[in-house]
Short mmCIF file of C-alpha atoms and ligand atoms in Angstrom, two decimals:
data_model
loop_
_atom_site.label_atom_id
_atom_site.label_comp_id
_atom_site.label_asym_id
_atom_site.label_seq_id
_atom_site.Cartn_x
_atom_site.Cartn_y
_atom_site.Cartn_z
CA MET N 1021 256.02 -81.23 19.90
CA ARG N 1022 252.38 -80.10 19.62
CA MET N 1023 250.92 -76.64 20.20
CA TYR N 1024 247.92 -78.21 21.87
CA ASP N 1025 250.23 -79.67 24.54
CA ILE N 1026 251.97 -76.44 25.18
CA ILE N 1027 248.66 -74.61 25.60
CA MET N 1028 247.45 -77.25 28.06
CA LYS N 1029 250.67 -77.28 30.00
CA LYS N 1030 250.47 -73.51 30.44
CA ARG N 1031 246.73 -73.56 31.13
CA ASN N 1032 247.37 -76.01 33.99
CA GLY N 1033 250.07 -73.83 35.50
CA GLY N 1034 253.16 -75.63 34.14
CA GLU N 1035 256.50 -73.98 33.33
CA LEU N 1036 257.39 -74.00 29.61
CA THR N 1037 260.85 -75.04 28.55
CA ALA N 1038 262.98 -72.81 26.23
CA GLU N 1039 262.44 -75.36 23.47
CA GLU N 1040 258.67 -75.32 23.87
CA ILE N 1041 258.79 -71.47 23.71
CA ARG N 1042 261.00 -71.47 20.73
CA PHE N 1043 258.75 -74.09 19.00
CA PHE N 1044 255.63 -71.89 19.29
CA ILE N 1045 257.37 -68.60 18.52
CA ASP N 1046 259.07 -70.07 15.24
CA GLY N 1047 255.93 -71.90 14.24
CA TYR N 1048 253.82 -68.78 14.68
CA THR N 1049 256.33 -66.70 12.84
CA ARG N 1050 256.28 -69.16 9.85
CA GLY N 1051 252.43 -69.10 9.89
CA GLU N 1052 252.32 -72.74 10.77
CA ILE N 1053 250.59 -72.25 14.06
CA PRO N 1054 247.21 -70.34 13.71
CA ASP N 1055 246.13 -67.25 15.55
CA TYR N 1056 243.42 -69.07 17.48
CA GLN N 1057 245.97 -71.42 19.19
CA VAL N 1058 248.31 -68.53 19.98
CA SER N 1059 245.35 -66.49 21.38
CA ALA N 1060 244.61 -69.38 23.70
CA LEU N 1061 248.12 -69.59 24.86
CA MET N 1062 248.28 -65.81 25.48
CA MET N 1063 245.24 -66.08 27.64
CA ALA N 1064 246.73 -69.06 29.54
CA VAL N 1065 249.89 -66.98 30.08
CA TYR N 1066 247.70 -63.90 31.15
CA PHE N 1067 246.19 -66.09 33.96
CA GLN N 1068 249.03 -68.39 34.87
CA LYS N 1069 251.92 -65.82 34.36
CA MET N 1070 255.45 -66.75 33.28
CA THR N 1071 258.55 -67.30 35.44
CA GLU N 1072 261.70 -65.19 34.92
CA SER N 1073 263.41 -67.96 32.79
CA GLU N 1074 260.18 -68.40 30.63
CA THR N 1075 260.21 -64.56 30.03
CA LEU N 1076 263.84 -64.58 29.12
CA ALA N 1077 263.39 -67.55 26.72
CA LEU N 1078 260.45 -65.71 25.16
CA THR N 1079 262.43 -62.57 24.65
CA MET N 1080 265.40 -64.36 23.05
CA ALA N 1081 263.08 -66.40 20.76
CA MET N 1082 261.37 -63.25 19.64
CA ALA N 1083 264.59 -61.22 19.21
CA ASP N 1084 265.90 -64.20 17.07
CA SER N 1085 262.75 -64.58 15.02
CA GLY N 1086 264.05 -62.30 12.30
CA ASP N 1087 266.99 -60.17 11.41
CA ARG N 1088 268.87 -57.87 13.84
CA LEU N 1089 269.67 -54.46 12.74
CA ASP N 1090 273.31 -53.61 12.31
CA LEU N 1091 273.80 -49.93 13.38
CA THR N 1092 277.56 -50.01 13.32
CA GLU N 1093 277.66 -47.63 10.32
CA ILE N 1094 276.05 -44.95 12.64
CA ARG N 1095 278.60 -42.77 14.24
CA GLY N 1096 278.38 -42.35 18.10
CA ILE N 1097 276.64 -44.22 20.93
CA LYS N 1098 273.07 -45.05 19.83
CA VAL N 1099 270.55 -44.69 22.64
CA ASP N 1100 267.13 -46.06 22.20
CA LYS N 1101 263.99 -45.20 24.19
CA HIS N 1102 260.84 -47.12 24.70
CA SER N 1103 257.61 -46.48 26.72
CA THR N 1104 255.44 -49.29 28.08
CA GLY N 1105 252.52 -47.26 26.79
CA GLY N 1106 250.19 -44.69 28.07
CA VAL N 1107 247.40 -42.22 27.37
CA GLY N 1108 248.54 -38.98 25.79
CA ASP N 1109 252.13 -40.37 25.69
CA LYS N 1110 253.61 -38.30 22.85
CA THR N 1111 257.05 -38.35 24.49
CA SER N 1112 259.12 -39.73 21.49
CA LEU N 1113 257.80 -36.87 19.38
CA ALA N 1114 259.46 -34.20 21.45
CA LEU N 1115 262.24 -36.19 23.06
CA ALA N 1116 263.81 -37.67 19.85
CA PRO N 1117 264.39 -34.13 18.39
CA MET N 1118 265.55 -32.79 21.70
CA VAL N 1119 268.25 -35.42 22.27
CA ALA N 1120 269.20 -35.40 18.53
CA ALA N 1121 269.71 -31.66 18.81
CA CYS N 1122 272.11 -32.30 21.70
CA GLY N 1123 274.20 -34.75 19.51
CA ILE N 1124 272.84 -38.13 20.36
CA PRO N 1125 272.05 -40.14 17.35
CA VAL N 1126 268.43 -41.30 17.40
CA ALA N 1127 267.84 -44.48 15.40
CA LYS N 1128 264.39 -45.36 16.76
CA MET N 1129 261.96 -47.95 15.94
CA SER N 1130 258.49 -47.35 17.11
CA GLY N 1131 255.03 -49.01 17.27
CA ARG N 1132 251.39 -48.36 16.55
CA GLY N 1133 248.64 -47.94 19.10
CA LEU N 1134 247.94 -50.83 21.49
CA GLY N 1135 244.67 -51.34 23.40
CA HIS N 1136 243.78 -47.99 24.99
CA THR N 1137 247.16 -46.48 24.37
CA GLY N 1138 248.41 -44.66 21.32
CA GLY N 1139 251.56 -45.36 19.22
CA THR N 1140 254.28 -43.10 17.99
CA ILE N 1141 253.99 -44.25 14.27
CA ASP N 1142 250.27 -43.49 14.10
CA LYS N 1143 250.93 -40.00 15.56
CA LEU N 1144 253.79 -39.28 13.20
CA GLU N 1145 251.44 -40.17 10.27
CA SER N 1146 249.43 -37.07 11.18
CA PHE N 1147 252.08 -35.16 9.17
CA PRO N 1148 250.69 -35.40 5.62
CA GLY N 1149 253.12 -37.47 3.45
CA PHE N 1150 255.13 -38.69 6.38
CA THR N 1151 256.36 -42.38 6.18
CA THR N 1152 257.93 -44.70 8.65
CA ALA N 1153 258.45 -47.34 6.01
CA LEU N 1154 262.14 -46.70 5.50
CA THR N 1155 264.56 -49.25 4.20
CA THR N 1156 267.43 -50.03 6.54
CA ARG N 1157 269.87 -47.98 4.24
CA GLN N 1158 267.61 -44.94 4.31
CA PHE N 1159 267.23 -45.29 8.07
CA ILE N 1160 271.00 -45.36 8.58
CA GLU N 1161 271.61 -42.56 6.12
CA ASN N 1162 269.02 -40.28 7.77
CA VAL N 1163 270.51 -40.79 11.15
CA ASN N 1164 274.04 -40.09 9.77
CA HIS N 1165 272.90 -37.07 7.84
CA ILE N 1166 270.43 -35.28 10.25
CA GLY N 1167 270.94 -37.29 13.48
CA ILE N 1168 267.37 -38.80 13.66
CA ALA N 1169 265.21 -41.36 11.99
CA ILE N 1170 262.14 -43.20 13.14
CA MET N 1171 260.81 -46.32 11.42
CA GLY N 1172 258.09 -48.75 12.03
CA GLN N 1173 258.82 -52.34 12.95
CA THR N 1174 259.88 -53.96 9.66
CA ALA N 1175 258.56 -57.29 8.68
CA ASP N 1176 261.88 -58.90 9.29
CA LEU N 1177 262.72 -57.44 12.72
CA ALA N 1178 261.35 -59.41 15.64
CA PRO N 1179 258.45 -60.51 13.39
CA ALA N 1180 257.15 -62.81 16.13
CA ASP N 1181 256.56 -59.67 18.31
CA LYS N 1182 254.90 -57.91 15.39
CA LYS N 1183 252.35 -60.69 15.08
CA LEU N 1184 251.87 -61.27 18.70
CA TYR N 1185 251.49 -57.47 19.44
CA ALA N 1186 248.58 -57.20 16.90
CA LEU N 1187 247.05 -60.34 18.26
CA ARG N 1188 247.30 -59.27 21.90
CA ASP N 1189 245.86 -55.94 21.11
CA VAL N 1190 242.52 -57.42 20.16
CA THR N 1191 242.43 -60.43 22.48
CA ALA N 1192 242.71 -58.57 25.85
CA THR N 1193 246.11 -60.01 26.57
CA VAL N 1194 248.31 -56.89 26.66
CA ASP N 1195 248.62 -56.25 30.31
CA ASN N 1196 250.83 -59.07 31.48
CA MET N 1197 254.30 -58.38 32.80
CA SER N 1198 256.15 -61.05 30.83
CA LEU N 1199 254.36 -60.41 27.57
CA ILE N 1200 255.20 -56.67 27.84
CA ALA N 1201 258.74 -57.22 28.94
CA SER N 1202 259.49 -59.76 26.20
CA SER N 1203 257.68 -57.65 23.59
CA ILE N 1204 259.60 -54.49 24.36
CA MET N 1205 263.02 -56.08 24.95
CA SER N 1206 262.99 -58.42 21.91
CA LYS N 1207 262.46 -55.38 19.71
CA LYS N 1208 265.12 -53.34 21.44
CA LEU N 1209 267.64 -56.07 21.28
CA ALA N 1210 267.01 -56.72 17.60
CA ALA N 1211 267.06 -53.03 16.84
CA GLY N 1212 270.72 -52.82 17.77
CA ALA N 1213 271.09 -49.74 20.02
CA ASP N 1214 274.06 -49.57 22.47
CA ALA N 1215 271.92 -48.30 25.39
CA ILE N 1216 268.29 -48.42 26.16
CA VAL N 1217 266.19 -46.07 28.27
CA LEU N 1218 262.80 -47.42 29.28
CA ASP N 1219 259.86 -45.38 30.36
CA VAL N 1220 257.72 -47.64 32.57
CA LYS N 1221 254.30 -46.31 33.26
CA THR N 1222 252.21 -46.88 36.42
CA GLY N 1223 248.64 -45.84 37.28
CA SER N 1224 245.19 -46.23 35.88
CA GLY N 1225 246.24 -45.42 32.32
CA ALA N 1226 249.21 -47.81 32.28
CA PHE N 1227 249.20 -51.57 31.66
CA MET N 1228 250.86 -52.03 35.03
CA LYS N 1229 248.28 -50.28 37.31
CA LYS N 1230 250.14 -50.91 40.54
CA GLU N 1231 253.51 -49.28 41.27
CA SER N 1232 254.91 -52.52 42.67
CA ASP N 1233 254.05 -54.24 39.33
CA ALA N 1234 255.66 -51.43 37.37
CA ARG N 1235 258.79 -51.69 39.42
CA ALA N 1236 259.00 -55.46 38.86
CA LEU N 1237 258.48 -54.95 35.16
CA ALA N 1238 261.22 -52.26 35.08
CA GLU N 1239 263.65 -54.52 37.02
CA GLU N 1240 262.83 -57.48 34.75
CA MET N 1241 263.62 -55.48 31.56
CA VAL N 1242 266.76 -53.89 33.02
CA LYS N 1243 267.96 -57.42 33.88
CA ILE N 1244 267.21 -58.61 30.34
CA GLY N 1245 268.99 -55.76 28.80
CA LYS N 1246 272.01 -56.10 30.95
CA ASN N 1247 272.23 -59.89 30.38
CA ALA N 1248 272.24 -59.09 26.66
CA GLY N 1249 275.10 -56.63 27.17
CA ARG N 1250 273.11 -53.39 26.69
CA LYS N 1251 273.22 -50.53 29.19
CA THR N 1252 269.71 -50.34 30.36
CA ILE N 1253 267.96 -47.75 32.48
CA ALA N 1254 264.25 -47.62 33.43
CA VAL N 1255 262.35 -44.50 34.70
CA ILE N 1256 259.02 -45.18 36.43
CA SER N 1257 256.63 -42.44 35.72
CA ASP N 1258 253.02 -41.53 36.57
CA MET N 1259 250.25 -42.55 34.22
CA ASP N 1260 247.37 -42.17 36.66
CA GLN N 1261 246.08 -39.32 34.46
CA PRO N 1262 246.94 -38.45 30.82
CA LEU N 1263 250.37 -37.17 30.08
CA GLY N 1264 249.97 -33.39 29.17
CA TYR N 1265 246.62 -32.34 27.97
CA ALA N 1266 246.14 -33.78 24.47
CA VAL N 1267 244.96 -37.33 23.73
CA GLY N 1268 244.66 -38.32 20.06
CA ASN N 1269 247.10 -38.47 17.25
CA ALA N 1270 247.22 -35.02 15.52
CA LEU N 1271 246.31 -33.28 18.81
CA GLU N 1272 249.26 -34.87 20.48
CA VAL N 1273 251.54 -33.96 17.59
CA LYS N 1274 250.49 -30.25 18.17
CA GLU N 1275 251.27 -30.45 21.92
CA ALA N 1276 254.72 -32.01 21.20
CA ILE N 1277 255.27 -29.01 18.70
CA GLU N 1278 254.25 -26.58 21.43
CA THR N 1279 256.58 -28.28 23.82
CA LEU N 1280 259.50 -27.84 21.53
CA LYS N 1281 258.59 -24.19 21.21
CA GLY N 1282 258.88 -23.87 25.06
CA ASN N 1283 255.10 -23.93 25.88
CA GLY N 1284 254.84 -27.60 27.05
CA PRO N 1285 252.73 -28.94 29.93
CA ALA N 1286 254.74 -29.18 33.15
CA ASP N 1287 254.36 -33.02 33.55
CA PHE N 1288 255.28 -33.68 29.89
CA LEU N 1289 258.32 -31.35 30.02
CA GLU N 1290 259.52 -32.92 33.29
CA LEU N 1291 259.26 -36.41 31.65
CA CYS N 1292 261.15 -35.34 28.51
CA LEU N 1293 263.86 -33.80 30.61
CA THR N 1294 264.22 -36.84 32.85
CA LEU N 1295 264.35 -39.38 30.11
CA GLY N 1296 266.44 -37.14 27.91
CA SER N 1297 268.97 -36.67 30.69
CA GLN N 1298 269.41 -40.45 31.03
CA MET N 1299 269.89 -40.69 27.25
CA LEU N 1300 272.48 -37.89 27.22
CA ILE N 1301 274.41 -39.54 30.10
CA ALA N 1302 274.15 -43.00 28.55
CA GLY N 1303 275.39 -41.51 25.26
CA GLY N 1304 278.36 -39.83 26.87
CA LYS N 1305 277.21 -36.26 26.08
CA ALA N 1306 276.63 -35.22 29.76
CA GLY N 1307 278.29 -36.02 32.98
CA ASP N 1308 275.12 -35.69 35.30
CA SER N 1309 271.43 -34.98 35.11
CA LYS N 1310 271.99 -31.31 35.99
CA GLN N 1311 274.24 -30.72 33.01
CA ALA N 1312 271.98 -32.86 30.77
CA LYS N 1313 268.84 -30.89 31.66
CA GLU N 1314 270.56 -27.60 30.93
CA MET N 1315 271.63 -28.92 27.52
CA LEU N 1316 267.99 -30.08 26.77
CA GLU N 1317 266.50 -26.83 27.89
CA ALA N 1318 268.98 -24.86 25.76
CA VAL N 1319 267.94 -26.73 22.66
CA ILE N 1320 264.24 -25.76 23.30
CA ALA N 1321 265.21 -22.19 24.10
CA ASP N 1322 267.26 -21.57 20.95
CA GLY N 1323 264.81 -23.36 18.60
CA ASN N 1324 267.24 -26.11 17.56
CA ALA N 1325 265.05 -28.94 18.89
CA LEU N 1326 262.06 -27.65 16.88
CA GLU N 1327 264.26 -27.18 13.71
CA LYS N 1328 265.55 -30.79 14.28
CA MET N 1329 261.86 -31.94 14.23
CA ALA N 1330 261.29 -29.98 11.00
CA GLU N 1331 264.43 -31.63 9.42
CA PHE N 1332 263.22 -35.07 10.54
CA VAL N 1333 259.71 -34.63 9.24
CA GLU N 1334 260.93 -33.47 5.83
CA ALA N 1335 263.53 -36.34 5.61
CA GLN N 1336 260.65 -38.76 6.05
CA GLY N 1337 258.40 -37.34 3.35
CA GLY N 1338 256.33 -34.85 5.42
CA SER N 1339 256.29 -31.04 4.99
CA ARG N 1340 258.52 -29.13 7.41
CA GLU N 1341 256.06 -26.26 7.05
CA THR N 1342 253.65 -28.22 9.18
CA VAL N 1343 256.02 -28.06 12.12
CA TYR N 1344 255.97 -24.36 12.01
CA HIS N 1345 252.15 -24.27 11.08
CA PRO N 1346 250.67 -27.04 13.07
CA GLU N 1347 247.20 -25.66 12.01
CA GLN N 1348 247.90 -27.75 8.82
CA LEU N 1349 247.60 -31.03 10.76
CA PRO N 1350 244.33 -33.02 10.30
CA LYS N 1351 241.39 -31.28 11.92
CA ALA N 1352 238.04 -32.74 13.28
CA ARG N 1353 234.78 -31.22 12.18
CA ILE N 1354 233.07 -31.15 15.62
CA VAL N 1355 234.78 -29.48 18.59
CA ARG N 1356 232.64 -29.41 21.79
CA PRO N 1357 233.16 -29.15 25.47
CA VAL N 1358 232.38 -31.66 28.20
CA PRO N 1359 230.79 -29.41 30.84
CA ALA N 1360 231.62 -30.16 34.53
CA PRO N 1361 228.41 -31.33 36.30
CA VAL N 1362 229.34 -29.68 39.67
CA SER N 1363 231.92 -27.27 40.99
CA GLY N 1364 234.98 -28.55 42.80
CA TYR N 1365 238.43 -29.93 42.55
CA ILE N 1366 239.22 -32.69 40.01
CA ASP N 1367 240.12 -35.59 42.28
CA HIS N 1368 240.65 -38.36 39.84
CA ILE N 1369 240.66 -39.14 36.13
CA VAL N 1370 240.36 -42.75 35.32
CA CYS N 1371 243.15 -42.60 32.73
CA ASP N 1372 242.58 -45.80 30.65
CA GLU N 1373 238.94 -44.61 30.24
CA VAL N 1374 240.27 -41.39 28.67
CA GLY N 1375 242.24 -43.57 26.15
CA ILE N 1376 238.92 -45.38 25.51
CA CYS N 1377 237.22 -42.06 24.87
CA SER N 1378 239.82 -41.39 22.08
CA LEU N 1379 239.22 -44.92 20.75
CA ILE N 1380 235.39 -44.42 20.64
CA LEU N 1381 236.00 -41.14 18.73
CA GLY N 1382 237.97 -43.23 16.11
CA GLY N 1383 241.57 -42.49 17.27
CA GLY N 1384 242.36 -46.13 17.94
CA ARG N 1385 241.88 -49.67 16.55
CA GLU N 1386 238.99 -51.93 17.46
CA THR N 1387 240.31 -54.74 15.26
CA LYS N 1388 243.64 -55.52 13.76
CA GLU N 1389 242.50 -54.14 10.34
CA SER N 1390 240.77 -50.94 11.67
CA GLU N 1391 241.67 -47.58 10.03
CA ILE N 1392 242.12 -44.81 12.60
CA ASP N 1393 241.07 -41.21 12.35
CA LEU N 1394 244.14 -39.06 13.04
CA SER N 1395 242.09 -35.90 13.74
CA VAL N 1396 239.99 -36.97 16.65
CA GLY N 1397 240.60 -37.13 20.38
CA LEU N 1398 240.31 -34.86 23.55
CA VAL N 1399 242.11 -31.93 25.00
CA LEU N 1400 241.79 -31.80 28.78
CA CYS N 1401 240.91 -28.40 30.27
CA GLY N 1402 241.80 -29.45 33.85
CA LYS N 1403 243.91 -32.04 35.47
CA VAL N 1404 243.84 -33.66 38.98
CA GLY N 1405 244.00 -30.88 41.62
CA ASP N 1406 242.49 -28.18 39.30
CA TYR N 1407 239.34 -26.39 40.44
CA VAL N 1408 236.42 -26.24 37.95
CA ARG N 1409 233.11 -24.47 38.20
CA ALA N 1410 229.82 -26.32 37.11
CA GLY N 1411 229.27 -25.89 33.49
CA GLU N 1412 232.93 -25.02 32.69
CA ALA N 1413 234.66 -27.41 30.27
CA LEU N 1414 236.50 -30.39 31.79
CA ALA N 1415 237.73 -31.32 28.34
CA MET N 1416 237.10 -30.44 24.65
CA LEU N 1417 236.19 -33.23 22.37
CA TYR N 1418 237.36 -33.43 18.70
CA ALA N 1419 235.10 -35.60 16.71
CA ASN N 1420 233.82 -36.29 13.17
CA ASP N 1421 230.69 -38.11 14.32
CA GLY N 1422 228.10 -36.59 16.62
CA GLY N 1423 227.04 -39.91 18.05
CA LYS N 1424 230.61 -40.93 18.84
CA ALA N 1425 230.99 -37.58 20.58
CA GLU N 1426 228.05 -38.10 22.75
CA ALA N 1427 229.26 -41.62 23.78
CA ALA N 1428 232.79 -40.22 24.49
CA GLU N 1429 231.21 -37.36 26.53
CA LYS N 1430 229.35 -39.80 28.77
CA ARG N 1431 232.40 -41.96 29.21
CA TYR N 1432 234.59 -39.01 30.04
CA LEU N 1433 232.16 -37.72 32.66
CA ALA N 1434 232.03 -41.20 34.33
CA ALA N 1435 235.88 -41.20 34.34
CA CYS N 1436 236.23 -37.84 36.18
CA SER N 1437 235.40 -37.43 39.98
CA ILE N 1438 235.10 -33.94 41.51
CA THR N 1439 235.25 -33.27 45.27
CA ASP N 1440 235.23 -30.28 47.61
CA THR N 1441 238.72 -30.71 48.96
CA PRO N 1442 241.85 -30.57 46.89
CA PRO N 1443 243.47 -34.06 46.43
CA GLU N 1444 247.02 -34.82 47.49
CA LYS N 1445 249.71 -34.55 44.79
CA ALA N 1446 251.69 -37.74 44.09
CA PRO N 1447 255.24 -37.37 42.75
CA PHE N 1448 255.31 -37.62 38.90
CA ILE N 1449 258.64 -39.45 38.51
CA LYS N 1450 258.54 -42.47 40.96
CA ALA N 1451 262.05 -43.90 40.48
CA VAL N 1452 265.01 -44.34 38.18
CA ILE N 1453 266.32 -47.93 38.06
CA VAL N 1454 269.77 -48.53 36.73
N1 LIG Q 1280 254.85 -51.79 24.29
C1 LIG Q 1280 255.33 -52.83 23.48
O1 LIG Q 1280 256.12 -52.59 22.66
N2 LIG Q 1280 254.86 -53.98 23.88
C2 LIG Q 1280 253.96 -54.21 24.77
O2 LIG Q 1280 253.50 -55.39 24.94
C3 LIG Q 1280 253.38 -53.19 25.49
C4 LIG Q 1280 253.90 -51.93 25.21
#
């Protein structure tokens, strides 16, 4: 078998066999097939797409490309959650402590930023000293001891996805349904949870811009999960504007902390309660979503969720103090407003452009090797439907470089449209697929 022939077959619209898929995944994992050939194949997949059986074969080949985590030593039903990626998506930061405080063991593997979207691991590293480089033993012990641990994808867990993820990030080949489905599900299957709750985003800040594509992605992932014997549920949620107000690593951590204190933005809280309910039901802690929501609201109100976050941060090398004093998080030197050019209602915010603003400020990666600046980003002052007067701030920029702040400001202004009439509100949660 030759990689060249596989690339050409896909480029010409052919359907790859499971053997051909396994050949390129195994060869790439072993370092025998170079990045440039895999980049070419990814671009061919992007344009020609993959069939359902190719996607399943790709998922299984990636899940089998390394070890599988054995979580049997963790007591209780392990429920994992994964997002398809969005802008301002700090959900895991608040949700994990919330469900852990309700008694669901959270043994979660998270990723870094991808394209215009941020990643949980980068965000968590805003806590000085915090590490996600845990051994499997530490990971299991932390979950058994405090109920929660989050680690980065280890070199031996779905290593094919780890390499492909970083390659797709810098070759404009992220937003393909089969590549996203196989990337997420290979990791989730290898990571060993009993049940999986997926947050599938749709809108201008999501990889799946159209709701019909998001639904197809959700259905595909649910099918893969069920075929592999895992209870899998997908929630389709809006990503047509940033989630909450904060976009950027440390800024999002701060917003997640505020949410655990009971001061969270409405959309963000709604998402945490919806996903959290599905997790509590799948984990056998609640009978229905009404009961689950009450349990989740209670752990915010009594401070248990915030304290769970403090325990978790401390167990992974950070200071619990930072959770109670978020002013200790990394801070940008320049803070300046983006003034509204006219008065009116915010009609639309092109959401992936907001992610790119954060990237321009230094909050994301331009190449596989880029270092990110955890302190920078934006905090929106108004969201879709809000009224602003000319000269008032549409958003605050947090930067360490005046030139980058200027570029981000221009880009933010171009991403926002303001009109005389209030826009119609679309539902935030679009569907729950079981
Ligand atoms: N999240 C992943 O883990 N993989 C993707 O391809 C996209 C989002």
